[in-house]
């Protein structure tokens, strides 16, 4: 059985697999080299040879238990015809959102536009390096994609006051997002992804009264859809205030936690498998601190099904030697 499935399906507690969010990325010199030669980020995601090579780069170096496909949550708006660019020192920048144009797009157009992502998943998942290891497919949660598609760039700490102004437009956009997220998930699974992670990076921006409409209802639909395809699903509702309520309503196969939540509170209140938590900044300290902090999570979750990961993506300034030491610490535990 593949490493993550032992936790997600079998609920084993005597084994802690490890993978790291953004493990394929800028802290690796071999990634930065490819990136320098490919200044257009979206085109790089659409290059099946390079994106599968980037996906495997961290697995060639470290004993990780899963590959996460090198792509982006913003391939969804891209596939729908919204312009998406990644600007250095600024982040994503999206173009006009025109629902009349988007409504003309059908599933076939969408899949054709981002087809290299699926080809890359196929290539990666059949690589012998992944024997007993998982291939993780992923999507942005409906709420987080709505934020990018309407706001057109990262919202920093809060939403503009007029974000919810045009309720009908928001409702229509959410329905389109949900429909194509299902298409995107299905195609990733058909291509070889055997775990799906749903990234809700902006879950923490919402007031409690908005959670049912923008997070709970659309996410539960998506989670049930992934389950219907017999594939385990991990949710990462970053900085949500009430993880317990989220888990009870959504019922994912595992919950990925951020670094602001106390893991002792989580292990007491949450019954399903847990993933992640360690602050990525700990990798910028020293080996003793790293070992101490990683062991803290491993100790707290020693009788709980637990996948080791960070509380958000690995930082670009991380030393690959510290990354290696973290993997070794988890494997030796
Ligand atoms: O290794 C992996 O985890 C797989 C690849 C992956 C990327 N993005 C590649 C990427 C994954 C899973 C994502 C998810 C993603 N993308 C999220 C959810 C997770 C999170 O970080 O909260 C979000 C919000 C995005 C949107 C996005 N893409 C942002 C905000 C940025 C710029 C910020 C940044 O970290 O630079 C990106 C660009 C991006 N996506 C990079 C990578 C490796 C950096 C590309 C570069 O500058 O070279």
mmCIF file of C-alpha atoms and ligand atoms in Angstrom:
data_model
loop_
_atom_site.group_PDB
_atom_site.id
_atom_site.type_symbol
_atom_site.label_atom_id
_atom_site.label_comp_id
_atom_site.label_asym_id
_atom_site.label_seq_id
_atom_site.Cartn_x
_atom_site.Cartn_y
_atom_site.Cartn_z
ATOM 1 C CA UNK A 1 0.000 0.000 0.000
ATOM 2 C CA UNK A 2 1.232 3.491 -0.805
ATOM 3 C CA UNK A 3 2.635 5.532 2.094
ATOM 4 C CA UNK A 4 -0.088 8.184 2.439
ATOM 5 C CA UNK A 5 -2.858 5.617 1.987
ATOM 6 C CA UNK A 6 -1.564 3.795 5.075
ATOM 7 C CA UNK A 7 -2.567 6.879 7.066
ATOM 8 C CA UNK A 8 -5.579 8.093 5.067
ATOM 9 C CA UNK A 9 -7.223 4.700 4.527
ATOM 10 C CA UNK A 10 -5.688 2.321 7.100
ATOM 11 C CA UNK A 11 -5.315 5.021 9.825
ATOM 12 C CA UNK A 12 -1.937 3.632 10.936
ATOM 13 C CA UNK A 13 -0.283 5.393 13.863
ATOM 14 C CA UNK A 14 3.121 3.662 13.945
ATOM 15 C CA UNK A 15 4.338 5.315 10.731
ATOM 16 C CA UNK A 16 4.628 8.987 9.768
ATOM 17 C CA UNK A 17 5.046 9.613 6.046
ATOM 18 C CA UNK A 18 6.409 13.000 4.978
ATOM 19 C CA UNK A 19 5.909 15.333 2.048
ATOM 20 C CA UNK A 20 6.231 19.113 2.072
ATOM 21 C CA UNK A 21 4.018 21.795 0.550
ATOM 22 C CA UNK A 22 5.942 23.573 -2.247
ATOM 23 C CA UNK A 23 8.574 20.803 -2.137
ATOM 24 C CA UNK A 24 9.060 21.432 -5.861
ATOM 25 C CA UNK A 25 10.161 25.020 -5.820
ATOM 26 C CA UNK A 26 12.526 27.888 -5.371
ATOM 27 C CA UNK A 27 14.657 26.581 -2.455
ATOM 28 C CA UNK A 28 16.147 24.053 -4.935
ATOM 29 C CA UNK A 29 18.948 25.349 -7.198
ATOM 30 C CA UNK A 30 17.957 22.861 -9.912
ATOM 31 C CA UNK A 31 14.448 24.380 -9.923
ATOM 32 C CA UNK A 32 15.796 27.944 -10.049
ATOM 33 C CA UNK A 33 17.905 27.018 -13.070
ATOM 34 C CA UNK A 34 14.883 25.748 -15.029
ATOM 35 C CA UNK A 35 12.876 28.760 -13.835
ATOM 36 C CA UNK A 36 15.506 31.229 -15.092
ATOM 37 C CA UNK A 37 15.320 29.643 -18.515
ATOM 38 C CA UNK A 38 11.492 29.735 -18.428
ATOM 39 C CA UNK A 39 10.353 33.190 -17.335
ATOM 40 C CA UNK A 40 6.689 32.484 -18.135
ATOM 41 C CA UNK A 41 5.365 30.530 -15.140
ATOM 42 C CA UNK A 42 2.116 29.341 -16.764
ATOM 43 C CA UNK A 43 3.990 28.079 -19.817
ATOM 44 C CA UNK A 44 6.308 26.194 -17.492
ATOM 45 C CA UNK A 45 3.299 24.537 -15.827
ATOM 46 C CA UNK A 46 2.117 23.621 -19.344
ATOM 47 C CA UNK A 47 5.429 22.026 -20.336
ATOM 48 C CA UNK A 48 4.865 18.366 -19.495
ATOM 49 C CA UNK A 49 8.538 17.376 -19.730
ATOM 50 C CA UNK A 50 9.758 20.184 -17.484
ATOM 51 C CA UNK A 51 6.847 20.126 -15.049
ATOM 52 C CA UNK A 52 7.228 16.389 -14.500
ATOM 53 C CA UNK A 53 10.996 16.803 -14.073
ATOM 54 C CA UNK A 54 10.445 19.615 -11.508
ATOM 55 C CA UNK A 55 7.904 17.417 -9.691
ATOM 56 C CA UNK A 56 10.512 14.669 -9.325
ATOM 57 C CA UNK A 57 13.443 16.932 -8.371
ATOM 58 C CA UNK A 58 12.782 16.809 -4.605
ATOM 59 C CA UNK A 59 12.265 13.027 -4.739
ATOM 60 C CA UNK A 60 15.648 12.512 -6.368
ATOM 61 C CA UNK A 61 17.261 14.319 -3.428
ATOM 62 C CA UNK A 62 15.158 13.353 -0.407
ATOM 63 C CA UNK A 63 13.298 10.289 0.880
ATOM 64 C CA UNK A 64 9.856 11.882 0.564
ATOM 65 C CA UNK A 65 6.702 9.740 0.528
ATOM 66 C CA UNK A 66 4.754 11.612 -2.137
ATOM 67 C CA UNK A 67 5.167 13.742 -5.232
ATOM 68 C CA UNK A 68 2.903 16.760 -5.644
ATOM 69 C CA UNK A 69 2.497 17.721 -9.240
ATOM 70 C CA UNK A 70 4.208 20.967 -10.253
ATOM 71 C CA UNK A 71 1.279 23.112 -11.324
ATOM 72 C CA UNK A 72 -0.776 25.853 -9.692
ATOM 73 C CA UNK A 73 -4.273 26.414 -8.338
ATOM 74 C CA UNK A 74 -4.526 29.271 -10.869
ATOM 75 C CA UNK A 75 -4.530 26.821 -13.797
ATOM 76 C CA UNK A 76 -8.295 26.737 -13.250
ATOM 77 C CA UNK A 77 -8.962 30.404 -14.128
ATOM 78 C CA UNK A 78 -6.339 30.038 -16.858
ATOM 79 C CA UNK A 79 -8.229 27.058 -18.310
ATOM 80 C CA UNK A 80 -11.404 29.165 -18.236
ATOM 81 C CA UNK A 81 -9.749 31.838 -20.346
ATOM 82 C CA UNK A 82 -9.015 34.420 -17.635
ATOM 83 C CA UNK A 83 -5.558 35.890 -18.097
ATOM 84 C CA UNK A 84 -3.106 34.725 -15.376
ATOM 85 C CA UNK A 85 0.447 36.001 -14.933
ATOM 86 C CA UNK A 86 2.962 35.583 -12.155
ATOM 87 C CA UNK A 87 4.849 38.799 -11.501
ATOM 88 C CA UNK A 88 8.162 38.768 -9.689
ATOM 89 C CA UNK A 89 7.992 40.279 -6.175
ATOM 90 C CA UNK A 90 4.252 40.807 -6.577
ATOM 91 C CA UNK A 91 2.657 37.383 -7.079
ATOM 92 C CA UNK A 92 -0.240 36.387 -9.279
ATOM 93 C CA UNK A 93 -1.992 38.976 -11.431
ATOM 94 C CA UNK A 94 -5.240 38.030 -13.161
ATOM 95 C CA UNK A 95 -7.044 39.724 -16.026
ATOM 96 C CA UNK A 96 -10.698 40.700 -16.474
ATOM 97 C CA UNK A 97 -13.257 38.105 -15.444
ATOM 98 C CA UNK A 98 -15.869 37.972 -18.191
ATOM 99 C CA UNK A 99 -18.618 35.468 -17.373
ATOM 100 C CA UNK A 100 -20.188 35.774 -20.844
ATOM 101 C CA UNK A 101 -16.963 34.483 -22.393
ATOM 102 C CA UNK A 102 -16.501 31.832 -19.711
ATOM 103 C CA UNK A 103 -20.036 30.554 -20.235
ATOM 104 C CA UNK A 104 -19.105 29.672 -23.807
ATOM 105 C CA UNK A 105 -16.339 27.332 -22.580
ATOM 106 C CA UNK A 106 -17.217 23.657 -22.294
ATOM 107 C CA UNK A 107 -15.402 20.818 -20.547
ATOM 108 C CA UNK A 108 -13.574 19.826 -23.715
ATOM 109 C CA UNK A 109 -12.139 23.330 -24.284
ATOM 110 C CA UNK A 110 -11.068 23.507 -20.640
ATOM 111 C CA UNK A 111 -9.348 20.118 -20.587
ATOM 112 C CA UNK A 112 -7.633 20.824 -23.883
ATOM 113 C CA UNK A 113 -6.260 24.116 -22.611
ATOM 114 C CA UNK A 114 -4.554 22.571 -19.577
ATOM 115 C CA UNK A 115 -4.014 19.062 -20.944
ATOM 116 C CA UNK A 116 -0.202 19.065 -20.358
ATOM 117 C CA UNK A 117 -0.915 19.084 -16.596
ATOM 118 C CA UNK A 118 -2.646 15.712 -16.969
ATOM 119 C CA UNK A 119 0.101 14.378 -19.239
ATOM 120 C CA UNK A 120 2.658 15.340 -16.570
ATOM 121 C CA UNK A 121 0.672 13.524 -13.868
ATOM 122 C CA UNK A 122 0.576 10.440 -16.059
ATOM 123 C CA UNK A 123 4.316 10.598 -16.605
ATOM 124 C CA UNK A 124 5.158 11.205 -12.946
ATOM 125 C CA UNK A 125 2.817 8.585 -11.509
ATOM 126 C CA UNK A 126 4.278 5.855 -13.694
ATOM 127 C CA UNK A 127 7.882 6.677 -12.739
ATOM 128 C CA UNK A 128 9.552 3.835 -10.778
ATOM 129 C CA UNK A 129 10.780 6.372 -8.188
ATOM 130 C CA UNK A 130 7.159 6.505 -6.955
ATOM 131 C CA UNK A 131 6.847 2.824 -6.094
ATOM 132 C CA UNK A 132 5.001 2.765 -2.705
ATOM 133 C CA UNK A 133 4.753 6.557 -2.882
ATOM 134 C CA UNK A 134 1.765 8.726 -3.739
ATOM 135 C CA UNK A 135 1.071 11.174 -6.522
ATOM 136 C CA UNK A 136 -0.846 14.116 -5.092
ATOM 137 C CA UNK A 137 -3.172 16.030 -7.365
ATOM 138 C CA UNK A 138 -4.561 19.312 -6.070
ATOM 139 C CA UNK A 139 -6.978 22.144 -6.575
ATOM 140 C CA UNK A 140 -7.685 25.479 -4.946
ATOM 141 C CA UNK A 141 -10.863 25.473 -2.874
ATOM 142 C CA UNK A 142 -13.813 27.306 -4.466
ATOM 143 C CA UNK A 143 -13.497 30.184 -1.979
ATOM 144 C CA UNK A 144 -9.774 30.764 -2.573
ATOM 145 C CA UNK A 145 -10.249 30.649 -6.353
ATOM 146 C CA UNK A 146 -13.158 33.070 -6.065
ATOM 147 C CA UNK A 147 -10.865 35.452 -4.168
ATOM 148 C CA UNK A 148 -8.242 35.348 -6.931
ATOM 149 C CA UNK A 149 -10.718 35.525 -9.801
ATOM 150 C CA UNK A 150 -12.625 38.521 -8.364
ATOM 151 C CA UNK A 151 -9.817 40.324 -6.517
ATOM 152 C CA UNK A 152 -7.318 39.543 -9.330
ATOM 153 C CA UNK A 153 -4.312 39.416 -6.996
ATOM 154 C CA UNK A 154 -3.443 38.155 -3.494
ATOM 155 C CA UNK A 155 -5.575 39.985 -0.925
ATOM 156 C CA UNK A 156 -2.842 40.328 1.750
ATOM 157 C CA UNK A 157 -4.593 40.541 5.134
ATOM 158 C CA UNK A 158 -8.196 41.445 4.298
ATOM 159 C CA UNK A 159 -10.752 41.718 1.511
ATOM 160 C CA UNK A 160 -11.801 45.046 0.015
ATOM 161 C CA UNK A 161 -15.091 46.188 1.569
ATOM 162 C CA UNK A 162 -16.895 45.974 -1.788
ATOM 163 C CA UNK A 163 -15.835 42.357 -2.446
ATOM 164 C CA UNK A 164 -19.351 40.986 -1.871
ATOM 165 C CA UNK A 165 -21.063 43.924 -3.609
ATOM 166 C CA UNK A 166 -22.378 42.051 -6.660
ATOM 167 C CA UNK A 167 -23.895 38.966 -5.085
ATOM 168 C CA UNK A 168 -25.266 37.531 -8.312
ATOM 169 C CA UNK A 169 -21.881 37.779 -10.000
ATOM 170 C CA UNK A 170 -20.251 36.008 -7.045
ATOM 171 C CA UNK A 171 -22.890 33.265 -7.054
ATOM 172 C CA UNK A 172 -22.485 32.660 -10.789
ATOM 173 C CA UNK A 173 -18.706 32.624 -10.518
ATOM 174 C CA UNK A 174 -18.796 30.112 -7.670
ATOM 175 C CA UNK A 175 -21.031 27.765 -9.680
ATOM 176 C CA UNK A 176 -18.628 27.885 -12.620
ATOM 177 C CA UNK A 177 -15.648 27.273 -10.328
ATOM 178 C CA UNK A 178 -17.342 24.263 -8.716
ATOM 179 C CA UNK A 179 -18.263 22.736 -12.067
ATOM 180 C CA UNK A 180 -14.760 22.984 -13.525
ATOM 181 C CA UNK A 181 -13.021 21.979 -10.303
ATOM 182 C CA UNK A 182 -14.817 18.652 -10.595
ATOM 183 C CA UNK A 183 -13.636 18.272 -14.192
ATOM 184 C CA UNK A 184 -10.081 19.144 -13.108
ATOM 185 C CA UNK A 185 -10.131 16.677 -10.205
ATOM 186 C CA UNK A 186 -11.544 13.857 -12.330
ATOM 187 C CA UNK A 187 -8.891 14.344 -15.002
ATOM 188 C CA UNK A 188 -6.080 14.379 -12.433
ATOM 189 C CA UNK A 189 -7.329 11.135 -10.891
ATOM 190 C CA UNK A 190 -7.796 9.504 -14.294
ATOM 191 C CA UNK A 191 -4.191 10.449 -15.092
ATOM 192 C CA UNK A 192 -2.763 8.816 -11.959
ATOM 193 C CA UNK A 193 -3.235 11.143 -8.965
ATOM 194 C CA UNK A 194 -4.133 8.942 -5.983
ATOM 195 C CA UNK A 195 -4.618 11.619 -3.297
ATOM 196 C CA UNK A 196 -6.254 15.035 -3.760
ATOM 197 C CA UNK A 197 -5.421 18.063 -1.614
ATOM 198 C CA UNK A 198 -7.745 21.072 -1.550
ATOM 199 C CA UNK A 199 -5.888 24.307 -0.754
ATOM 200 C CA UNK A 200 -8.070 26.955 0.886
ATOM 201 C CA UNK A 201 -5.314 29.493 1.477
ATOM 202 C CA UNK A 202 -7.715 32.367 2.159
ATOM 203 C CA UNK A 203 -10.162 30.528 4.453
ATOM 204 C CA UNK A 204 -8.932 32.706 7.317
ATOM 205 C CA UNK A 205 -10.196 35.901 5.667
ATOM 206 C CA UNK A 206 -13.881 35.103 6.165
ATOM 207 C CA UNK A 207 -16.092 36.110 9.063
ATOM 208 C CA UNK A 208 -17.884 33.227 10.731
ATOM 209 C CA UNK A 209 -21.289 34.172 9.281
ATOM 210 C CA UNK A 210 -19.918 33.722 5.749
ATOM 211 C CA UNK A 211 -18.424 30.261 6.301
ATOM 212 C CA UNK A 212 -21.479 28.124 5.412
ATOM 213 C CA UNK A 213 -22.068 29.863 2.080
ATOM 214 C CA UNK A 214 -18.503 30.307 0.833
ATOM 215 C CA UNK A 215 -16.584 27.494 2.482
ATOM 216 C CA UNK A 216 -18.720 24.725 3.950
ATOM 217 C CA UNK A 217 -21.265 24.192 1.171
ATOM 218 C CA UNK A 218 -18.929 24.348 -1.845
ATOM 219 C CA UNK A 219 -16.172 22.372 -0.092
ATOM 220 C CA UNK A 220 -18.433 19.593 1.108
ATOM 221 C CA UNK A 221 -19.711 19.191 -2.466
ATOM 222 C CA UNK A 222 -16.172 18.867 -3.712
ATOM 223 C CA UNK A 223 -15.030 16.501 -0.958
ATOM 224 C CA UNK A 224 -18.011 14.220 -1.586
ATOM 225 C CA UNK A 225 -17.185 14.270 -5.276
ATOM 226 C CA UNK A 226 -13.570 13.183 -4.643
ATOM 227 C CA UNK A 227 -14.788 10.455 -2.292
ATOM 228 C CA UNK A 228 -17.165 9.211 -5.011
ATOM 229 C CA UNK A 229 -14.070 8.646 -7.162
ATOM 230 C CA UNK A 230 -12.635 6.390 -4.414
ATOM 231 C CA UNK A 231 -9.739 8.750 -3.757
ATOM 232 C CA UNK A 232 -8.736 10.150 -0.352
ATOM 233 C CA UNK A 233 -8.941 13.909 0.044
ATOM 234 C CA UNK A 234 -6.975 16.237 2.358
ATOM 235 C CA UNK A 235 -8.281 19.726 3.165
ATOM 236 C CA UNK A 236 -6.078 22.690 4.079
ATOM 237 C CA UNK A 237 -8.376 25.510 5.241
ATOM 238 C CA UNK A 238 -5.496 27.778 6.221
ATOM 239 C CA UNK A 239 -6.038 29.870 9.361
ATOM 240 C CA UNK A 240 -9.650 28.868 9.764
ATOM 241 C CA UNK A 241 -10.694 29.632 13.340
ATOM 242 C CA UNK A 242 -12.597 26.428 14.060
ATOM 243 C CA UNK A 243 -10.875 23.310 12.690
ATOM 244 C CA UNK A 244 -13.165 21.039 14.722
ATOM 245 C CA UNK A 245 -16.344 22.433 13.177
ATOM 246 C CA UNK A 246 -14.747 22.327 9.712
ATOM 247 C CA UNK A 247 -13.902 18.614 10.103
ATOM 248 C CA UNK A 248 -17.319 17.710 11.469
ATOM 249 C CA UNK A 249 -19.103 19.382 8.572
ATOM 250 C CA UNK A 250 -16.751 18.581 5.696
ATOM 251 C CA UNK A 251 -15.492 15.138 6.799
ATOM 252 C CA UNK A 252 -12.324 15.014 4.674
ATOM 253 C CA UNK A 253 -9.969 12.011 4.957
ATOM 254 C CA UNK A 254 -7.393 14.258 6.655
ATOM 255 C CA UNK A 255 -7.024 17.837 7.787
ATOM 256 C CA UNK A 256 -3.846 19.820 7.115
ATOM 257 C CA UNK A 257 -3.213 22.372 9.880
ATOM 258 C CA UNK A 258 -1.432 25.728 9.773
ATOM 259 C CA UNK A 259 1.277 26.813 12.214
ATOM 260 C CA UNK A 260 -0.865 29.199 14.266
ATOM 261 C CA UNK A 261 -3.051 26.480 15.721
ATOM 262 C CA UNK A 262 -1.916 24.609 18.843
ATOM 263 C CA UNK A 263 -1.370 20.940 17.833
ATOM 264 C CA UNK A 264 -2.231 19.828 21.404
ATOM 265 C CA UNK A 265 -5.686 21.326 20.944
ATOM 266 C CA UNK A 266 -6.047 19.568 17.573
ATOM 267 C CA UNK A 267 -5.082 16.120 18.844
ATOM 268 C CA UNK A 268 -7.621 16.483 21.667
ATOM 269 C CA UNK A 269 -10.549 17.625 19.507
ATOM 270 C CA UNK A 270 -10.070 16.072 16.053
ATOM 271 C CA UNK A 271 -10.638 12.404 15.310
ATOM 272 C CA UNK A 272 -9.620 12.171 11.635
ATOM 273 C CA UNK A 273 -5.976 11.892 10.409
ATOM 274 C CA UNK A 274 -3.964 15.117 10.670
ATOM 275 C CA UNK A 275 -1.213 16.543 8.449
ATOM 276 C CA UNK A 276 1.314 19.332 8.842
ATOM 277 C CA UNK A 277 1.665 22.181 11.304
ATOM 278 C CA UNK A 278 5.379 22.960 11.672
ATOM 279 C CA UNK A 279 6.208 26.616 11.008
ATOM 280 C CA UNK A 280 8.270 26.844 7.758
ATOM 281 C CA UNK A 281 10.445 29.494 9.462
ATOM 282 C CA UNK A 282 11.859 26.766 11.756
ATOM 283 C CA UNK A 283 13.787 25.512 8.707
ATOM 284 C CA UNK A 284 15.645 28.851 8.717
ATOM 285 C CA UNK A 285 17.022 28.291 12.252
ATOM 286 C CA UNK A 286 19.527 25.535 13.168
ATOM 287 C CA UNK A 287 19.486 21.734 13.223
ATOM 288 C CA UNK A 288 18.922 21.410 16.996
ATOM 289 C CA UNK A 289 15.912 23.719 16.951
ATOM 290 C CA UNK A 290 14.561 21.974 13.867
ATOM 291 C CA UNK A 291 14.878 18.557 15.484
ATOM 292 C CA UNK A 292 13.260 19.782 18.693
ATOM 293 C CA UNK A 293 10.325 21.439 16.926
ATOM 294 C CA UNK A 294 9.714 18.567 14.465
ATOM 295 C CA UNK A 295 9.850 16.067 17.369
ATOM 296 C CA UNK A 296 7.261 18.148 19.200
ATOM 297 C CA UNK A 297 4.725 17.466 16.430
ATOM 298 C CA UNK A 298 5.740 13.794 16.167
ATOM 299 C CA UNK A 299 5.346 13.359 19.940
ATOM 300 C CA UNK A 300 1.994 15.093 20.123
ATOM 301 C CA UNK A 301 0.637 12.951 17.269
ATOM 302 C CA UNK A 302 2.366 9.699 18.260
ATOM 303 C CA UNK A 303 -0.941 7.850 18.820
ATOM 304 C CA UNK A 304 -2.813 9.630 16.032
ATOM 305 C CA UNK A 305 -2.671 8.967 12.262
ATOM 306 C CA UNK A 306 -0.309 11.760 11.191
ATOM 307 C CA UNK A 307 1.365 12.826 7.927
ATOM 308 C CA UNK A 308 4.364 15.070 8.503
ATOM 309 C CA UNK A 309 4.307 18.391 6.598
ATOM 310 C CA UNK A 310 4.698 22.098 7.297
ATOM 311 C CA UNK A 311 1.982 24.588 8.264
ATOM 312 C CA UNK A 312 2.413 26.347 4.888
ATOM 313 C CA UNK A 313 4.795 26.095 1.917
ATOM 314 C CA UNK A 314 8.565 25.717 2.344
ATOM 315 C CA UNK A 315 10.188 29.168 2.061
ATOM 316 C CA UNK A 316 12.411 29.990 -0.953
ATOM 317 C CA UNK A 317 15.324 30.943 1.346
ATOM 318 C CA UNK A 318 15.394 27.452 2.946
ATOM 319 C CA UNK A 319 18.738 25.627 2.847
ATOM 320 C CA UNK A 320 18.252 22.224 1.133
ATOM 321 C CA UNK A 321 20.520 20.718 3.833
ATOM 322 C CA UNK A 322 17.992 21.742 6.488
ATOM 323 C CA UNK A 323 15.219 20.238 4.376
ATOM 324 C CA UNK A 324 17.227 17.010 4.188
ATOM 325 C CA UNK A 325 17.778 17.054 7.949
ATOM 326 C CA UNK A 326 14.042 17.434 8.519
ATOM 327 C CA UNK A 327 13.255 14.413 6.327
ATOM 328 C CA UNK A 328 15.919 12.399 8.158
ATOM 329 C CA UNK A 329 14.564 13.464 11.568
ATOM 330 C CA UNK A 330 11.073 12.278 10.643
ATOM 331 C CA UNK A 331 12.343 9.010 9.135
ATOM 332 C CA UNK A 332 14.535 8.250 12.177
ATOM 333 C CA UNK A 333 11.814 9.026 14.693
HETATM 334 O O1 LIG B 1 5.465 21.782 -4.755
HETATM 335 C C1 LIG B 1 4.256 22.012 -4.704
HETATM 336 O O2 LIG B 1 3.649 22.236 -3.637
HETATM 337 C C2 LIG B 1 3.434 21.911 -5.977
HETATM 338 C C3 LIG B 1 3.251 23.091 -6.713
HETATM 339 C C4 LIG B 1 2.375 24.234 -6.229
HETATM 340 C C5 LIG B 1 2.597 25.554 -6.658
HETATM 341 N N1 LIG B 1 1.564 26.322 -6.213
HETATM 342 C C6 LIG B 1 3.741 26.000 -7.476
HETATM 343 C C7 LIG B 1 4.137 27.407 -7.436
HETATM 344 C C8 LIG B 1 1.213 24.244 -5.445
HETATM 345 C C9 LIG B 1 0.552 23.110 -4.684
HETATM 346 C C10 LIG B 1 0.709 25.579 -5.452
HETATM 347 C C11 LIG B 1 -0.539 25.980 -4.786
HETATM 348 C C12 LIG B 1 -0.894 27.406 -4.719
HETATM 349 N N2 LIG B 1 -0.708 28.365 -5.677
HETATM 350 C C13 LIG B 1 -1.584 28.011 -3.642
HETATM 351 C C14 LIG B 1 -2.065 27.285 -2.402
HETATM 352 C C15 LIG B 1 -0.991 27.104 -1.388
HETATM 353 C C16 LIG B 1 -0.517 28.365 -0.718
HETATM 354 O O3 LIG B 1 0.657 28.706 -0.942
HETATM 355 O O4 LIG B 1 -1.289 28.995 0.017
HETATM 356 C C17 LIG B 1 -1.762 29.363 -3.944
HETATM 357 C C18 LIG B 1 -2.432 30.401 -3.082
HETATM 358 C C19 LIG B 1 -1.219 29.569 -5.247
HETATM 359 C C20 LIG B 1 -1.192 30.841 -6.029
HETATM 360 C C21 LIG B 1 0.187 31.287 -6.218
HETATM 361 N N3 LIG B 1 1.087 30.734 -7.122
HETATM 362 C C22 LIG B 1 0.859 32.325 -5.532
HETATM 363 C C23 LIG B 1 0.243 33.194 -4.437
HETATM 364 C C24 LIG B 1 2.155 32.390 -6.064
HETATM 365 C C25 LIG B 1 3.201 33.435 -5.775
HETATM 366 C C26 LIG B 1 3.683 33.374 -4.391
HETATM 367 C C27 LIG B 1 4.924 32.561 -4.298
HETATM 368 O O5 LIG B 1 4.984 31.680 -3.442
HETATM 369 O O6 LIG B 1 5.829 32.866 -5.054
HETATM 370 C C28 LIG B 1 2.285 31.341 -7.006
HETATM 371 C C29 LIG B 1 3.490 30.983 -7.766
HETATM 372 C C30 LIG B 1 4.048 29.624 -7.567
HETATM 373 N N4 LIG B 1 3.314 28.475 -7.563
HETATM 374 C C31 LIG B 1 5.416 29.283 -7.425
HETATM 375 C C32 LIG B 1 5.476 27.900 -7.354
HETATM 376 C C33 LIG B 1 6.697 27.037 -7.240
HETATM 377 C C34 LIG B 1 6.569 30.259 -7.436
HETATM 378 C C35 LIG B 1 7.033 30.394 -8.841
HETATM 379 C C36 LIG B 1 8.256 31.228 -8.969
HETATM 380 O O7 LIG B 1 8.228 32.407 -8.629
HETATM 381 O O8 LIG B 1 9.230 30.679 -9.466
#
